[in-house]
Short mmCIF file of C-alpha atoms and ligand atoms in Angstrom, two decimals:
data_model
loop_
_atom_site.label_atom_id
_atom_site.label_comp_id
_atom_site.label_asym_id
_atom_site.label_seq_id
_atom_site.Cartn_x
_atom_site.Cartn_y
_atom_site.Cartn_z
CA UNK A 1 102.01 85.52 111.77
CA UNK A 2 105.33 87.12 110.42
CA UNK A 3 108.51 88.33 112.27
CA UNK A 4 111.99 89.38 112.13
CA UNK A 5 113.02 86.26 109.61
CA UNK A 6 110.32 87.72 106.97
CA UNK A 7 111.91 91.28 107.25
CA UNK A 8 115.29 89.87 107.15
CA UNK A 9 114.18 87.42 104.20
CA UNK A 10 112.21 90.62 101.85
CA UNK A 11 115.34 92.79 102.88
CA UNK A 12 118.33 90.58 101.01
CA UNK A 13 115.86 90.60 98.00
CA UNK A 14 116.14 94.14 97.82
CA UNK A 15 119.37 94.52 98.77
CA UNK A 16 119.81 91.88 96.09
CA UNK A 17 117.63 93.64 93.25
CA UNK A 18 118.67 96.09 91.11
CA UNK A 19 115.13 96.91 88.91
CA UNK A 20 112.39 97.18 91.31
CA UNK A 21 109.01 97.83 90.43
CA UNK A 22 106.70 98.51 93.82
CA UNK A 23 103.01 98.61 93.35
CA UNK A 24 101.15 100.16 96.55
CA UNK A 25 97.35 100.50 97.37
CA UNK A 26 95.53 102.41 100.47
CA UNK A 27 97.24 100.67 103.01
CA UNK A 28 100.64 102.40 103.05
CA UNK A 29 98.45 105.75 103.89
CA UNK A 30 96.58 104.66 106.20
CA UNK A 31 99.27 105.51 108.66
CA UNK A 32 98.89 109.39 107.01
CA UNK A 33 95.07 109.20 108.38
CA UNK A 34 93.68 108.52 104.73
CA UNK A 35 91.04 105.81 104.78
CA UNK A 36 90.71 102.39 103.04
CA UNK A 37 87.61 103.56 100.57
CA UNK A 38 86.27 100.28 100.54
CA UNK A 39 87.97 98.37 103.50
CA UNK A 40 86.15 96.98 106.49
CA UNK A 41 86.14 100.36 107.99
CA UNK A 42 86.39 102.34 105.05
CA UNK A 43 84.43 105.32 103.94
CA UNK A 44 81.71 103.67 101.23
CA UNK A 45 81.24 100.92 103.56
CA UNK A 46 80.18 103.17 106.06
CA UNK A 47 78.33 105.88 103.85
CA UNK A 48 76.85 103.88 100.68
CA UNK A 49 76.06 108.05 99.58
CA UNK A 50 79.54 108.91 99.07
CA UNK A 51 79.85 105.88 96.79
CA UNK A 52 77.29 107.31 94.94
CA UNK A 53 78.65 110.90 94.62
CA UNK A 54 81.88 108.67 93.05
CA UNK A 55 80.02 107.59 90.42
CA UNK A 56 80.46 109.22 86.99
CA UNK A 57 77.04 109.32 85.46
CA UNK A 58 75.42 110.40 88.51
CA UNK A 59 77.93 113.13 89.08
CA UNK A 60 77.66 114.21 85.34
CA UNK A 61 73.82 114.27 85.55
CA UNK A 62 73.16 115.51 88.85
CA UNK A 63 73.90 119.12 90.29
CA UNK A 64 73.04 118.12 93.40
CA UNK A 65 75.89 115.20 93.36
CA UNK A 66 78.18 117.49 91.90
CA UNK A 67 77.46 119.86 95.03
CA UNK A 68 77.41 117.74 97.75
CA UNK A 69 81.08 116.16 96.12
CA UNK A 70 82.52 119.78 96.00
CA UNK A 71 81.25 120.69 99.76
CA UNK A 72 83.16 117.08 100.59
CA UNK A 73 86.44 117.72 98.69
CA UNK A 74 86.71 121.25 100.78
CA UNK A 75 86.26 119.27 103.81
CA UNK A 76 88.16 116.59 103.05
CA UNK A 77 90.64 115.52 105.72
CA UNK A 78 93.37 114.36 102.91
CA UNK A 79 94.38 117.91 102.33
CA UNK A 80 96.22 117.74 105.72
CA UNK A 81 97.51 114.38 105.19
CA UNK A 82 101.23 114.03 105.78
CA UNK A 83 103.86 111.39 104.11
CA UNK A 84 104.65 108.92 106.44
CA UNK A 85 108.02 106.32 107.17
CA UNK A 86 106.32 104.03 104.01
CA UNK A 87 106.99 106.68 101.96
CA UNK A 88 110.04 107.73 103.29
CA UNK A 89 111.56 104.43 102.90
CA UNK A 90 110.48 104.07 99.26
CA UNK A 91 112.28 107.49 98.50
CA UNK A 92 115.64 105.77 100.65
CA UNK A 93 114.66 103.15 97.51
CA UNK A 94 115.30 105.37 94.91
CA UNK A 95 117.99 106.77 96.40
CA UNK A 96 120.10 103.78 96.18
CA UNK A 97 119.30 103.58 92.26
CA UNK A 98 116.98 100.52 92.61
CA UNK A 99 113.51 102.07 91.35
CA UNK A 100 112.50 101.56 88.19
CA UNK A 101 108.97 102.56 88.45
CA UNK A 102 106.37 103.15 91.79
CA UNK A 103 102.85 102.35 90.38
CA UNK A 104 99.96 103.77 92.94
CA UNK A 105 96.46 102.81 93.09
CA UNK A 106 96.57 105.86 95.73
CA UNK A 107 95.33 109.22 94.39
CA UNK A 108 96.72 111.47 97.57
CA UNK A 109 100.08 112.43 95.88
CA UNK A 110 102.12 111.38 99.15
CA UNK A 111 104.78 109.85 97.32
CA UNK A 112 105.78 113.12 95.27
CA UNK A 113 105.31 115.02 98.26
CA UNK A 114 107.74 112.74 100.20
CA UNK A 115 109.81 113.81 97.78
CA UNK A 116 109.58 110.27 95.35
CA UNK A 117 110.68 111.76 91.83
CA UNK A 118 107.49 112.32 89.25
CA UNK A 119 108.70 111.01 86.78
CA UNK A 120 109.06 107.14 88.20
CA UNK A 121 105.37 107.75 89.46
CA UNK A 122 102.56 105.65 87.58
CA UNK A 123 98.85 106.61 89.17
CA UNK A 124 96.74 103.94 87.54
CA UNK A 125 93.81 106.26 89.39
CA UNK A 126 94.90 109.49 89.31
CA UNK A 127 94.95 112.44 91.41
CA UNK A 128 93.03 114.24 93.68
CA UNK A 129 95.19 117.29 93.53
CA UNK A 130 93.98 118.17 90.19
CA UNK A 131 90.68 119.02 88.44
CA UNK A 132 90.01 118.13 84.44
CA UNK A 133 87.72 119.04 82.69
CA UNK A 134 85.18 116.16 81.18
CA UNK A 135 84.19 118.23 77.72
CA UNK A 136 87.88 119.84 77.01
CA UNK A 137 90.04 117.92 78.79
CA UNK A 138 91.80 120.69 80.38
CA UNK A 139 93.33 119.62 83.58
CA UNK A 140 94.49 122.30 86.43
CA UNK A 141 95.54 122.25 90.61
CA UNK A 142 92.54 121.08 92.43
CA UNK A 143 93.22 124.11 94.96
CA UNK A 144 91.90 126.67 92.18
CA UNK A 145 88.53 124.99 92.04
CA UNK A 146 88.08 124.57 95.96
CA UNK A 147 89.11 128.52 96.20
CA UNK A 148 85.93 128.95 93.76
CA UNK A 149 83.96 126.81 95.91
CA UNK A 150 85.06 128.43 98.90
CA UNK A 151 84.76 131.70 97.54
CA UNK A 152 80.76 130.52 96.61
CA UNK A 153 80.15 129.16 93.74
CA UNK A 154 78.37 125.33 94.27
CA UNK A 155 79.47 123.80 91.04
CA UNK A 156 82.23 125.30 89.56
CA UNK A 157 82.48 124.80 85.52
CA UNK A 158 85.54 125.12 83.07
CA UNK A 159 86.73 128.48 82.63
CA UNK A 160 87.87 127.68 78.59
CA UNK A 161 84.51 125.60 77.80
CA UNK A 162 81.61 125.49 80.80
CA UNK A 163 82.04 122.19 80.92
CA UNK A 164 81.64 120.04 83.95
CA UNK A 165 84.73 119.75 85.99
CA UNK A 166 85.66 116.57 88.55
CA UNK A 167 88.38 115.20 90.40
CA UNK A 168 91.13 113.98 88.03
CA UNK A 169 90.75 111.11 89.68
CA UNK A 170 89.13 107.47 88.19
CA UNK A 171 86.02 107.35 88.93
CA UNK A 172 83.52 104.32 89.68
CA UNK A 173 81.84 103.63 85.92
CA UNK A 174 85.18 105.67 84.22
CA UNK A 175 87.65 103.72 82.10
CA UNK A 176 90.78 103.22 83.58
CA UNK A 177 93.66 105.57 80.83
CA UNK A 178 95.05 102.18 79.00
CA UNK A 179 98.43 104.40 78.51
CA UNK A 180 98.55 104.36 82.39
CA UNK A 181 98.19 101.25 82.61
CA UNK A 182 100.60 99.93 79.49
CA UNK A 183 102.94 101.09 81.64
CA UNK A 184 102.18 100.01 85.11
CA UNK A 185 102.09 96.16 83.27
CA UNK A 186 104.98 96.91 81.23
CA UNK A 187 107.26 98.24 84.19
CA UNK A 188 106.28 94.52 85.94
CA UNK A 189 107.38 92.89 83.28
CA UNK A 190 110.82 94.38 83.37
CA UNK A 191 111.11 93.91 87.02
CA UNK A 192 113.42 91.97 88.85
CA UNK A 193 111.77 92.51 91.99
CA UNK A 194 108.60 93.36 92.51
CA UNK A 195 107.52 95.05 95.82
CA UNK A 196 103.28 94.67 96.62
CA UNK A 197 102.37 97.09 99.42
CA UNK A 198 99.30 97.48 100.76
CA UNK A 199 97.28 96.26 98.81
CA UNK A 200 95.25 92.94 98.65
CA UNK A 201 95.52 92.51 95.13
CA UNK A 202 92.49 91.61 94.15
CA UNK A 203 91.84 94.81 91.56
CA UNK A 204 92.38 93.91 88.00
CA UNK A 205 94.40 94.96 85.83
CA UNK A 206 96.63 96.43 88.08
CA UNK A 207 97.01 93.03 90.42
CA UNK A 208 98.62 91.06 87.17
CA UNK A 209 101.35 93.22 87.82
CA UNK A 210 102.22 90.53 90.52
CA UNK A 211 101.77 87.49 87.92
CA UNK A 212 103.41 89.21 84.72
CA UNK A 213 106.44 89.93 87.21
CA UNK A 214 106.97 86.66 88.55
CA UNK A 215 106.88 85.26 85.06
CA UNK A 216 109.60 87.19 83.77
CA UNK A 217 111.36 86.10 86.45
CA UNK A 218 111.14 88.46 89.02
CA UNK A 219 111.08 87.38 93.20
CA UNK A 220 107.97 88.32 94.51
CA UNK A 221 107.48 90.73 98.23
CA UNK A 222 104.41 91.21 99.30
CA UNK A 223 103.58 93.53 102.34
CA UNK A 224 100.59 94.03 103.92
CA UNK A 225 98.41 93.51 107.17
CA UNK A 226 96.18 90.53 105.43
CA UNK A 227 96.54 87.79 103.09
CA UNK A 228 96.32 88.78 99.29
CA UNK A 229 95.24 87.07 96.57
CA UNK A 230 99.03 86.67 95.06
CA UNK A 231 100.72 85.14 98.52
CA UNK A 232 100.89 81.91 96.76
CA UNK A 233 103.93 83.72 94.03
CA UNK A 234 105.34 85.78 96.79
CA UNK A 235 109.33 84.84 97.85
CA UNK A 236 108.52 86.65 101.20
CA UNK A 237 105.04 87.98 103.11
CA UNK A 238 105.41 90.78 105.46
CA UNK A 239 102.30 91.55 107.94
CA UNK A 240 103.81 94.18 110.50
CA UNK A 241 103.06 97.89 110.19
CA UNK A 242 104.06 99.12 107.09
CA UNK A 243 105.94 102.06 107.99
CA UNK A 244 107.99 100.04 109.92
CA UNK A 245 108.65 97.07 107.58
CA UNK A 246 109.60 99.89 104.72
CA UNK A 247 111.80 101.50 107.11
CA UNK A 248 114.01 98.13 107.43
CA UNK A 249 113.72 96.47 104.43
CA UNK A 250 114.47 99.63 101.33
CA UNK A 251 116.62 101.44 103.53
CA UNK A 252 120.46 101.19 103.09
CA UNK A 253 122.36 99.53 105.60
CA UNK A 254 124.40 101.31 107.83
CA UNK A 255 128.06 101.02 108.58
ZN1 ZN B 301 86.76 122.63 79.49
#
């Protein structure tokens, strides 16, 4: 159990830190009605198929994967998903010139569209908002391939090269872009706080952030509903509703 000293304890460490890196996983949109993939309640748990249509080589070698993952994309209830106050307050972050980078394991694009600036964005997993192309490469808005899809075609191929288009997104059995994440470790490592948010850090290479951070000195928040695997380095746990938390500990103080 956390309370009020917790909030009060992560909040002078931001107020206090002048290069922070935050790292956030599924829980911070959760409270935008995206599900936790793989949580308790989350989607593969329920629906072992779905995990299968997110695997690479059976999407590249199966139509019939590659169909039944375009008729879920249209339906998909993520188009309609909303920024929430956990985004909000990160944005109230940058605003006060203490973001240095915002590395997401989240591939729903809330943070730009809460208005976070690009630029300061890392998505170790991509996006779900665009489409690229496995043979060329060529990557384009996701909303051009569902308005194929919608307007009939099952399986809709590159345009330049016929080749087999997916989610940009990382898939299961698809190597993580080491670029990507170069600089998700490297922004850790010039942290001076480093803000964990829901997440239970237990997905390498991305949860070294935590480590690499604290090494070089950094304090250490971690907030999130359970226990992670890094509470042991963190200066200050929070487990209340993220939204909330966010709210009170990255935004400025009044008056
Ligand atoms: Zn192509």
């Amino acid at each position: 159990m956390t309370g009020a000293d917790d909030i009060e304890a992560a909040r002078r460490l931001v107020d206090a830190a002048q290069r922070v890196v935050v790292l956030t996983g599924a829980g911070i949109s959760t409270e935008s009605g995206i599900p936790d993939f793989r949580g308790p309640r989350g989607v593969w748990t329920r629906n072992p198929a779905a995990e299968k249509q997110s695997t690479i080589q059976n999407y590249l070698a199966e139509p019939e994967v590659r169909k039944a993952a375009w008729r879920s994309r249209l339906d998909s209830p993520a188009w309609r998903a909303e920024p929430n106050a956990g985004h909000r307050a990160l944005v109230a972050l940058e605003r006060r010139g203490k973001l240095h980078a915002l590395v997401t394991q989240n591939i729903d694009e809330l943070h730009q569209r809460a208005g976070q600036s690009p630029e300061l964005v890392v998505e170790v997993h991509g996006s779900m908002r665009r489409v690229m192309c496995w043979e060329c490469g060529r990557r384009a808005p996701m909303e051009e391939a569902l308005a194929r899809v919608r307007a009939g075609e099952d399986d809709p191929h590159c345009r330049d090269c016929s080749g087999i288009l997916k989610s940009d997104t990382i898939s299961f059995g698809q190597a993580l872009v080491p670029e990507v994440i170069d600089r998700a470790l490297n922004a850790a490592a010039e942290a001076d706080l480093l803000l964990a948010v829901g997440t239970t850090l237990q997905v390498q290479p991305v949860a070294s952030m935590v480590p690499i951070a604290a090494r070089a000195g950094a304090r250490i928040v971690i907030v999130n509903d359970q226990p992670t695997a890094m509470d042991a380095l963190a200066d200050a746990i929070v487990r209340e509703p993220i939204g909330e938390v966010l709210t009170a500990i990255c935004a400025a103080k009044g008056p």
